[in-house]
Amino acid sequence: MWLRLVECLKLTKKSGLSREGLYKALSTGSKPRYETLQKVLGALGFGLSIKPLSEIEHHQHA
Protein backbone atom coordinates (compact mmCIF):
# COMPACT_ATOMS: atom_id res chain seq x y z
CA MET A 1 0.00 0.00 0.00
CA TRP A 2 2.82 2.42 0.82
CA LEU A 3 4.43 1.82 -2.56
CA ARG A 4 1.15 2.70 -4.29
CA LEU A 5 0.88 5.90 -2.26
CA VAL A 6 4.48 6.86 -3.02
CA GLU A 7 3.96 6.23 -6.74
CA CYS A 8 0.75 8.28 -6.66
CA LEU A 9 2.56 11.15 -4.97
CA LYS A 10 5.35 11.01 -7.56
CA LEU A 11 2.76 11.10 -10.34
CA THR A 12 0.98 14.09 -8.82
CA LYS A 13 4.27 15.96 -8.54
CA LYS A 14 5.34 15.18 -12.13
CA SER A 15 1.90 15.87 -13.61
CA GLY A 16 1.15 18.99 -11.59
CA LEU A 17 -2.21 17.57 -10.53
CA SER A 18 -3.44 17.33 -6.96
CA ARG A 19 -3.94 13.89 -5.44
CA GLU A 20 -7.69 14.47 -5.46
CA GLY A 21 -7.59 15.63 -9.08
CA LEU A 22 -5.61 12.57 -10.10
CA TYR A 23 -8.03 10.18 -8.38
CA LYS A 24 -10.99 12.00 -9.89
CA ALA A 25 -9.50 11.88 -13.40
CA LEU A 26 -8.66 8.17 -13.16
CA SER A 27 -11.81 6.99 -11.39
CA THR A 28 -14.33 4.72 -13.08
CA GLY A 29 -16.83 6.66 -15.15
CA SER A 30 -14.79 9.85 -15.18
CA LYS A 31 -14.44 11.95 -18.29
CA PRO A 32 -11.04 13.59 -17.94
CA ARG A 33 -10.19 16.57 -20.08
CA TYR A 34 -7.61 16.24 -22.83
CA GLU A 35 -5.21 18.48 -20.90
CA THR A 36 -5.48 16.19 -17.87
CA LEU A 37 -4.68 13.14 -19.98
CA GLN A 38 -1.68 14.96 -21.45
CA LYS A 39 -0.37 15.75 -17.97
CA VAL A 40 -0.80 12.20 -16.66
CA LEU A 41 0.60 10.52 -19.76
CA GLY A 42 3.50 12.98 -19.91
CA ALA A 43 4.35 12.26 -16.27
CA LEU A 44 4.44 8.55 -17.17
CA GLY A 45 6.65 9.17 -20.21
CA PHE A 46 3.91 8.75 -22.82
CA GLY A 47 1.96 11.00 -25.16
CA LEU A 48 -1.03 11.00 -27.47
CA SER A 49 -0.90 11.44 -31.19
CA ILE A 50 -3.58 11.72 -33.82
CA LYS A 51 -3.19 9.83 -37.09
CA PRO A 52 -5.45 9.18 -40.05
CA LEU A 53 -7.38 5.91 -39.71
CA SER A 54 -5.84 4.70 -42.95
CA GLU A 55 -2.39 4.92 -41.38
CA ILE A 56 -3.48 3.09 -38.25
CA GLU A 57 -5.18 0.33 -40.21
CA HIS A 58 -2.08 -0.03 -42.38
CA HIS A 59 0.12 -0.71 -39.32
CA GLN A 60 -2.35 -3.17 -37.81
CA HIS A 61 -2.24 -5.38 -40.89
CA ALA A 62 1.52 -5.15 -41.42
Short mmCIF file of C-alpha atoms in Angstrom, two decimals, residues 3-41:
data_model
loop_
_atom_site.label_atom_id
_atom_site.label_comp_id
_atom_site.label_asym_id
_atom_site.label_seq_id
_atom_site.Cartn_x
_atom_site.Cartn_y
_atom_site.Cartn_z
CA LEU A 3 4.43 1.82 -2.56
CA ARG A 4 1.15 2.70 -4.29
CA LEU A 5 0.88 5.90 -2.26
CA VAL A 6 4.48 6.86 -3.02
CA GLU A 7 3.96 6.23 -6.74
CA CYS A 8 0.75 8.28 -6.66
CA LEU A 9 2.56 11.15 -4.97
CA LYS A 10 5.35 11.01 -7.56
CA LEU A 11 2.76 11.10 -10.34
CA THR A 12 0.98 14.09 -8.82
CA LYS A 13 4.27 15.96 -8.54
CA LYS A 14 5.34 15.18 -12.13
CA SER A 15 1.90 15.87 -13.61
CA GLY A 16 1.15 18.99 -11.59
CA LEU A 17 -2.21 17.57 -10.53
CA SER A 18 -3.44 17.33 -6.96
CA ARG A 19 -3.94 13.89 -5.44
CA GLU A 20 -7.69 14.47 -5.46
CA GLY A 21 -7.59 15.63 -9.08
CA LEU A 22 -5.61 12.57 -10.10
CA TYR A 23 -8.03 10.18 -8.38
CA LYS A 24 -10.99 12.00 -9.89
CA ALA A 25 -9.50 11.88 -13.40
CA LEU A 26 -8.66 8.17 -13.16
CA SER A 27 -11.81 6.99 -11.39
CA THR A 28 -14.33 4.72 -13.08
CA GLY A 29 -16.83 6.66 -15.15
CA SER A 30 -14.79 9.85 -15.18
CA LYS A 31 -14.44 11.95 -18.29
CA PRO A 32 -11.04 13.59 -17.94
CA ARG A 33 -10.19 16.57 -20.08
CA TYR A 34 -7.61 16.24 -22.83
CA GLU A 35 -5.21 18.48 -20.90
CA THR A 36 -5.48 16.19 -17.87
CA LEU A 37 -4.68 13.14 -19.98
CA GLN A 38 -1.68 14.96 -21.45
CA LYS A 39 -0.37 15.75 -17.97
CA VAL A 40 -0.80 12.20 -16.66
CA LEU A 41 0.60 10.52 -19.76
#
